[in-house]
PDB file of C-alpha atoms in Angstrom:
ATOM      1  CA  MET A   1       9.887  -0.105  -3.172  1.00  0.00           C
ATOM      2  CA  GLN A   2       6.978  -0.312  -5.627  1.00  0.00           C
ATOM      3  CA  PHE A   3       5.729  -3.566  -4.128  1.00  0.00           C
ATOM      4  CA  TYR A   4       6.181  -2.127  -0.646  1.00  0.00           C
ATOM      5  CA  PHE A   5       3.953   0.804  -1.610  1.00  0.00           C
ATOM      6  CA  LEU A   6       1.433  -1.488  -3.323  1.00  0.00           C
ATOM      7  CA  SER A   7       1.341  -3.775  -0.308  1.00  0.00           C
ATOM      8  CA  VAL A   8       0.558  -0.929   2.080  1.00  0.00           C
ATOM      9  CA  ILE A   9      -2.035   0.713  -0.201  1.00  0.00           C
ATOM     10  CA  LEU A  10      -3.789  -2.540  -1.118  1.00  0.00           C
ATOM     11  CA  ASN A  11      -3.917  -3.737   2.498  1.00  0.00           C
ATOM     12  CA  ILE A  12      -5.501  -0.412   3.453  1.00  0.00           C
ATOM     13  CA  ALA A  13      -7.990  -0.597   0.565  1.00  0.00           C
ATOM     14  CA  SER A  14      -8.867  -4.222   1.341  1.00  0.00           C
ATOM     15  CA  GLY A  15      -9.329  -3.416   5.003  1.00  0.00           C
ATOM     16  CA  LEU A  16     -11.592  -0.482   4.236  1.00  0.00           C
ATOM     17  CA  ILE A  17     -13.681  -2.570   1.822  1.00  0.00           C
ATOM     18  CA  LEU A  18     -14.138  -5.336   4.387  1.00  0.00           C
ATOM     19  CA  ILE A  19     -15.030  -2.884   7.155  1.00  0.00           C
ATOM     20  CA  LYS A  20     -17.450  -1.102   4.806  1.00  0.00           C
ATOM     21  CA  SER A  21     -19.127  -4.458   4.154  1.00  0.00           C
ATOM     22  CA  LEU A  22     -19.806  -4.671   7.905  1.00  0.00           C
ATOM     23  CA  ALA A  23     -21.446  -1.247   7.825  1.00  0.00           C
ATOM     24  CA  LYS A  24     -23.580  -2.370   4.874  1.00  0.00           C
ATOM     25  CA  LYS A  25     -24.649  -5.598   6.645  1.00  0.00           C
ATOM     26  CA  GLU A  26     -25.626  -3.760   9.813  1.00  0.00           C
ATOM     27  CA  ALA A  27     -27.422  -0.946   7.975  1.00  0.00           C
ATOM     28  CA  GLU A  28     -29.939  -3.297   6.339  1.00  0.00           C
ATOM     29  CA  PRO A  29     -31.778  -4.293   9.556  1.00  0.00           C
ATOM     30  CA  LEU A  30     -31.701  -0.683  10.783  1.00  0.00           C
ATOM     31  CA  ASP A  31     -33.382   0.567   7.606  1.00  0.00           C
ATOM     32  CA  SER A  32     -36.367  -1.692   8.210  1.00  0.00           C
ATOM     33  CA  VAL A  33     -37.004  -0.166  11.646  1.00  0.00           C
ATOM     34  CA  GLU A  34     -38.410   3.295  11.065  1.00  0.00           C
ATOM     35  CA  GLY A  35     -38.770   5.951  13.689  1.00  0.00           C
ATOM     36  CA  GLU A  36     -36.380   4.408  16.183  1.00  0.00           C
ATOM     37  CA  GLU A  37     -33.274   6.370  17.022  1.00  0.00           C
ATOM     38  CA  THR A  38     -30.256   4.321  17.981  1.00  0.00           C
ATOM     39  CA  LYS A  39     -27.481   5.703  20.116  1.00  0.00           C
ATOM     40  CA  LYS A  40     -24.105   5.392  18.401  1.00  0.00           C
ATOM     41  CA  SER A  41     -21.021   5.065  20.486  1.00  0.00           C
ATOM     42  CA  GLY A  42     -17.872   3.075  20.341  1.00  0.00           C
ATOM     43  CA  PHE A  43     -14.921   2.777  18.064  1.00  0.00           C
ATOM     44  CA  ILE A  44     -16.555   0.661  15.343  1.00  0.00           C
ATOM     45  CA  ASP A  45     -19.593   2.973  15.111  1.00  0.00           C
ATOM     46  CA  LYS A  46     -17.319   5.999  14.692  1.00  0.00           C
ATOM     47  CA  ILE A  47     -15.421   4.272  11.884  1.00  0.00           C
ATOM     48  CA  LYS A  48     -18.681   3.309  10.150  1.00  0.00           C
ATOM     49  CA  ASP A  49     -19.919   6.908  10.359  1.00  0.00           C
ATOM     50  CA  LYS A  50     -16.708   8.181   8.732  1.00  0.00           C
ATOM     51  CA  MET A  51     -16.979   5.650   5.895  1.00  0.00           C
ATOM     52  CA  ASP A  52     -20.573   6.451   4.884  1.00  0.00           C
ATOM     53  CA  GLY A  53     -19.377   8.644   2.010  1.00  0.00           C
ATOM     54  CA  LEU A  54     -17.063   6.037   0.497  1.00  0.00           C
ATOM     55  CA  GLU A  55     -19.503   4.323  -1.867  1.00  0.00           C
ATOM     56  CA  VAL A  56     -16.765   3.340  -4.350  1.00  0.00           C
ATOM     57  CA  LEU A  57     -15.715   0.673  -1.841  1.00  0.00           C
ATOM     58  CA  GLN A  58     -18.868  -1.314  -2.686  1.00  0.00           C
ATOM     59  CA  SER A  59     -18.450  -1.266  -6.466  1.00  0.00           C
ATOM     60  CA  PRO A  60     -17.983  -4.889  -7.608  1.00  0.00           C
ATOM     61  CA  THR A  61     -15.463  -3.848 -10.254  1.00  0.00           C
ATOM     62  CA  PHE A  62     -13.354  -1.929  -7.731  1.00  0.00           C
ATOM     63  CA  VAL A  63     -13.518  -4.811  -5.247  1.00  0.00           C
ATOM     64  CA  LEU A  64     -12.457  -7.304  -7.932  1.00  0.00           C
ATOM     65  CA  VAL A  65      -9.520  -5.147  -9.034  1.00  0.00           C
ATOM     66  CA  VAL A  66      -8.344  -4.666  -5.448  1.00  0.00           C
ATOM     67  CA  ALA A  67      -8.703  -8.398  -4.745  1.00  0.00           C
ATOM     68  CA  VAL A  68      -6.718  -9.477  -7.806  1.00  0.00           C
ATOM     69  CA  LEU A  69      -3.987  -6.880  -7.259  1.00  0.00           C
ATOM     70  CA  SER A  70      -3.799  -7.745  -3.577  1.00  0.00           C
ATOM     71  CA  LEU A  71      -3.389 -11.446  -4.368  1.00  0.00           C
ATOM     72  CA  PHE A  72      -0.683 -10.713  -6.944  1.00  0.00           C
ATOM     73  CA  THR A  73       1.160  -8.324  -4.628  1.00  0.00           C
ATOM     74  CA  GLY A  74       0.900 -10.718  -1.678  1.00  0.00           C
ATOM     75  CA  VAL A  75       2.423 -13.577  -3.634  1.00  0.00           C
ATOM     76  CA  ILE A  76       5.232 -11.353  -4.950  1.00  0.00           C
ATOM     77  CA  LYS A  77       5.898  -9.987  -1.441  1.00  0.00           C
ATOM     78  CA  LEU A  78       6.562 -13.517  -0.202  1.00  0.00           C
ATOM     79  CA  PHE A  79       9.678 -13.544  -2.392  1.00  0.00           C
ATOM     80  CA  LYS A  80      10.670  -9.868  -2.654  1.00  0.00           C
ATOM     81  CA  VAL A  81      11.069  -7.930   0.583  1.00  0.00           C
ATOM     82  CA  ALA A  82      11.421  -4.230   1.362  1.00  0.00           C
ATOM     83  CA  GLY A  83      14.704  -2.860   2.603  1.00  0.00           C
ATOM     84  CA  GLY A  84      17.323  -5.097   4.154  1.00  0.00           C
ATOM     85  CA  SER A  85      14.986  -7.558   5.832  1.00  0.00           C
ATOM     86  CA  PRO A  86      15.697 -11.279   5.794  1.00  0.00           C
ATOM     87  CA  VAL A  87      14.363 -12.833   2.597  1.00  0.00           C
ATOM     88  CA  ILE A  88      11.977 -15.359   4.145  1.00  0.00           C
ATOM     89  CA  PHE A  89      10.544 -13.407   7.067  1.00  0.00           C
ATOM     90  CA  GLY A  90      10.911  -9.798   5.946  1.00  0.00           C
ATOM     91  CA  ASP A  91       7.394  -9.101   4.704  1.00  0.00           C
ATOM     92  CA  PHE A  92       5.641 -12.248   5.842  1.00  0.00           C
ATOM     93  CA  PHE A  93       2.643 -10.702   7.634  1.00  0.00           C
ATOM     94  CA  PRO A  94       1.887  -8.061   4.973  1.00  0.00           C
ATOM     95  CA  ALA A  95       2.072 -10.723   2.263  1.00  0.00           C
ATOM     96  CA  VAL A  96      -0.135 -13.205   4.115  1.00  0.00           C
ATOM     97  CA  THR A  97      -2.622 -10.475   5.034  1.00  0.00           C
ATOM     98  CA  GLY A  98      -2.830  -9.369   1.416  1.00  0.00           C
ATOM     99  CA  ILE A  99      -3.483 -12.923   0.258  1.00  0.00           C
ATOM    100  CA  LEU A 100      -6.032 -13.493   3.040  1.00  0.00           C
ATOM    101  CA  ALA A 101      -7.833 -10.232   2.251  1.00  0.00           C
ATOM    102  CA  SER A 102      -7.867 -11.081  -1.425  1.00  0.00           C
ATOM    103  CA  LEU A 103      -9.399 -14.487  -0.825  1.00  0.00           C
ATOM    104  CA  THR A 104     -11.972 -12.943   1.520  1.00  0.00           C
ATOM    105  CA  LEU A 105     -12.928 -10.319  -1.063  1.00  0.00           C
ATOM    106  CA  LEU A 106     -13.178 -12.868  -3.869  1.00  0.00           C
ATOM    107  CA  LEU A 107     -15.315 -15.134  -1.686  1.00  0.00           C
ATOM    108  CA  SER A 108     -17.608 -12.250  -0.759  1.00  0.00           C
ATOM    109  CA  LEU A 109     -18.004 -11.349  -4.442  1.00  0.00           C
ATOM    110  CA  TYR A 110     -18.814 -14.964  -5.261  1.00  0.00           C
ATOM    111  CA  MET A 111     -21.359 -15.226  -2.436  1.00  0.00           C
ATOM    112  CA  SER A 112     -22.990 -11.905  -3.364  1.00  0.00           C
ATOM    113  CA  LYS A 113     -23.729 -13.149  -6.889  1.00  0.00           C
ATOM    114  CA  GLY A 114     -26.142 -15.681  -5.417  1.00  0.00           C
ATOM    115  CA  ALA A 115     -24.139 -18.619  -6.726  1.00  0.00           C
ATOM    116  CA  SER A 116     -23.551 -20.025  -3.277  1.00  0.00           C
ATOM    117  CA  GLY A 117     -23.421 -23.641  -4.399  1.00  0.00           C
ATOM    118  CA  ILE A 118     -20.271 -23.996  -2.337  1.00  0.00           C
ATOM    119  CA  LYS A 119     -20.590 -25.144   1.251  1.00  0.00           C
ATOM    120  CA  LEU A 120     -17.755 -23.946   3.460  1.00  0.00           C
ATOM    121  CA  PRO A 121     -16.774 -25.492   6.781  1.00  0.00           C
ATOM    122  CA  LYS A 122     -18.283 -23.602   9.721  1.00  0.00           C
ATOM    123  CA  VAL A 123     -14.937 -22.142  10.841  1.00  0.00           C
ATOM    124  CA  LEU A 124     -14.124 -20.752   7.395  1.00  0.00           C
ATOM    125  CA  GLU A 125     -17.660 -19.425   6.941  1.00  0.00           C
ATOM    126  CA  THR A 126     -17.476 -17.652  10.291  1.00  0.00           C
ATOM    127  CA  ILE A 127     -14.107 -16.019   9.573  1.00  0.00           C
ATOM    128  CA  PHE A 128     -14.417 -15.212   5.866  1.00  0.00           C
ATOM    129  CA  VAL A 129     -18.144 -14.500   5.508  1.00  0.00           C
ATOM    130  CA  GLU A 130     -19.817 -13.600   8.788  1.00  0.00           C
ATOM    131  CA  LYS A 131     -16.893 -11.857  10.502  1.00  0.00           C
ATOM    132  CA  SER A 132     -14.982 -10.627   7.471  1.00  0.00           C
ATOM    133  CA  TYR A 133     -14.646  -7.209   9.100  1.00  0.00           C
ATOM    134  CA  LEU A 134     -12.089  -8.759  11.471  1.00  0.00           C
ATOM    135  CA  VAL A 135      -9.896  -9.542   8.463  1.00  0.00           C
ATOM    136  CA  GLY A 136     -10.371  -5.891   7.482  1.00  0.00           C
ATOM    137  CA  PHE A 137      -9.150  -4.647  10.844  1.00  0.00           C
ATOM    138  CA  VAL A 138      -6.142  -6.974  10.693  1.00  0.00           C
ATOM    139  CA  CYS A 139      -5.340  -5.633   7.200  1.00  0.00           C
ATOM    140  CA  LEU A 140      -5.432  -2.044   8.440  1.00  0.00           C
ATOM    141  CA  ILE A 141      -3.256  -2.799  11.466  1.00  0.00           C
ATOM    142  CA  ILE A 142      -0.670  -4.733   9.448  1.00  0.00           C
ATOM    143  CA  ALA A 143      -0.612  -2.019   6.748  1.00  0.00           C
ATOM    144  CA  LEU A 144      -0.019   0.664   9.367  1.00  0.00           C
ATOM    145  CA  LEU A 145       2.748  -1.325  11.063  1.00  0.00           C
ATOM    146  CA  HIS A 146       4.321  -2.162   7.715  1.00  0.00           C
ATOM    147  CA  PHE A 147       4.283   1.512   6.724  1.00  0.00           C
ATOM    148  CA  ILE A 148       5.853   2.648   9.998  1.00  0.00           C
ATOM    149  CA  MET A 149       8.441  -0.166  10.245  1.00  0.00           C
ATOM    150  CA  PRO A 150       9.361  -1.370   6.735  1.00  0.00           C
ATOM    151  CA  GLY A 151      12.672  -3.009   7.624  1.00  0.00           C
ATOM    152  CA  VAL A 152      11.656  -4.841  10.779  1.00  0.00           C
ATOM    153  CA  ILE A 153      11.407  -8.622  10.671  1.00  0.00           C
ATOM    154  CA  PHE A 154       7.815  -9.787   9.944  1.00  0.00           C
ATOM    155  CA  PHE A 155       6.674  -6.209   9.137  1.00  0.00           C
TER     156      PHE A 155
END
């Protein structure tokens, strides 16, 4: 049950970090425009407003710890499942999402250091760099489903 708990918590933390990175990316152009008031509506804007106070999510040390723990937990969850689920498929999506979130976080840390000597294919750059918030939303959804239905196949 410890890895079940870690999987849920780390998927939530990874998702929040990746969504917070979207809020940070979109806030930079808005700061340069002074005096203009933008109307905020929609689901994503409401989430970004709620997360303004969570500055710990942008700490590089915190992000690195969450990424490493998420990778470790994701790999372990591929082999150890919660409850009485089948061994191979029991926690497949939470494990894969944890690994995917970890790789996305590590890549974002690497790119933020300015050492972008690596050239990614366009598809991977779009998913893991430009639209990393989508990975964050998937992490949150999978974590919620995994928390609600721990013994169901795939969740």
